[in-house]
Amino acid sequence: ATGEYVDMLEAGIIDPLKVARVALQNATSVASLLLTTEATVSDIQEAPTPMPDMPSMSNMPGMGM
């Protein structure tokens, strides 16, 4: 911060409002592009395979019933 007045565009300082406006325009463009495609491609999720049952513990010493 030198305290001197400069032309912000010549000094390479971009106005934050302009940055926000361009970001909003780009976001709107992407959103409208997704809406106009009417469909998106995605992978079909497969059902998870169930875990196998635990083996019986009845043949262990002290576990018989």
CSV table of C-alpha atoms in Angstrom, one decimal:
chain,number,residue,atom,x,y,z
A,1,ALA,CA,0.0,0.0,0.0
A,2,THR,CA,1.8,3.0,-1.3
A,3,GLY,CA,-1.0,5.5,-0.9
A,4,GLU,CA,-0.8,6.8,-4.5
A,5,TYR,CA,-3.8,7.0,-6.8
A,6,VAL,CA,-3.6,4.9,-10.0
A,7,ASP,CA,-5.9,3.9,-12.8
A,8,MET,CA,-7.0,0.4,-11.5
A,9,LEU,CA,-7.3,-1.1,-15.0
A,10,GLU,CA,-3.8,0.1,-16.0
A,11,ALA,CA,-2.4,-1.1,-12.7
A,12,GLY,CA,-3.9,-4.6,-13.4
A,13,ILE,CA,-6.4,-4.4,-10.5
A,14,ILE,CA,-9.6,-6.0,-11.5
A,15,ASP,CA,-12.8,-4.5,-9.9
A,16,PRO,CA,-14.3,-7.2,-7.6
A,17,LEU,CA,-17.8,-6.4,-8.8
A,18,LYS,CA,-16.7,-7.3,-12.3
A,19,VAL,CA,-15.3,-10.6,-11.0
A,20,ALA,CA,-18.5,-11.5,-9.3
A,21,ARG,CA,-20.6,-10.6,-12.3
A,22,VAL,CA,-18.5,-12.8,-14.6
A,23,ALA,CA,-18.6,-15.7,-12.2
A,24,LEU,CA,-22.4,-15.4,-12.0
A,25,GLN,CA,-22.7,-15.3,-15.8
A,26,ASN,CA,-20.5,-18.4,-16.1
A,27,ALA,CA,-22.5,-20.2,-13.5
A,28,THR,CA,-25.8,-19.3,-15.2
A,29,SER,CA,-24.3,-20.5,-18.5
A,30,VAL,CA,-23.4,-23.9,-17.1
A,31,ALA,CA,-26.8,-24.3,-15.4
A,32,SER,CA,-28.7,-23.5,-18.6
A,33,LEU,CA,-26.5,-25.9,-20.6
A,34,LEU,CA,-27.3,-28.7,-18.2
A,35,LEU,CA,-31.1,-27.9,-18.4
A,36,THR,CA,-31.1,-27.8,-22.2
A,37,THR,CA,-29.4,-31.2,-22.5
A,38,GLU,CA,-32.5,-32.6,-20.8
A,39,ALA,CA,-30.5,-35.6,-19.6
A,40,THR,CA,-27.2,-36.4,-18.0
A,41,VAL,CA,-25.3,-39.7,-18.3
A,42,SER,CA,-24.5,-41.5,-15.1
A,43,ASP,CA,-23.4,-44.9,-14.0
A,44,ILE,CA,-26.1,-47.4,-12.8
A,45,GLN,CA,-25.3,-48.3,-9.3
A,46,GLU,CA,-25.3,-52.0,-8.6
A,47,ALA,CA,-26.9,-53.4,-5.4
A,48,PRO,CA,-24.2,-54.1,-2.8
A,49,THR,CA,-23.6,-57.8,-2.2
A,50,PRO,CA,-24.6,-59.0,1.2
A,51,MET,CA,-21.9,-60.1,3.7
A,52,PRO,CA,-21.6,-63.8,4.2
A,53,ASP,CA,-22.9,-65.3,7.5
A,54,MET,CA,-20.4,-65.9,10.3
A,55,PRO,CA,-19.4,-69.5,10.8
A,56,SER,CA,-21.0,-71.4,13.7
A,57,MET,CA,-19.0,-71.3,16.9
A,58,SER,CA,-20.7,-74.5,18.4
A,59,ASN,CA,-17.6,-76.7,17.7
A,60,MET,CA,-15.3,-74.4,19.8
A,61,PRO,CA,-14.5,-75.6,23.3
A,62,GLY,CA,-16.8,-74.0,25.8
A,63,MET,CA,-19.2,-72.7,23.2
A,64,GLY,CA,-21.4,-75.8,22.8
A,65,MET,CA,-25.1,-75.5,23.7
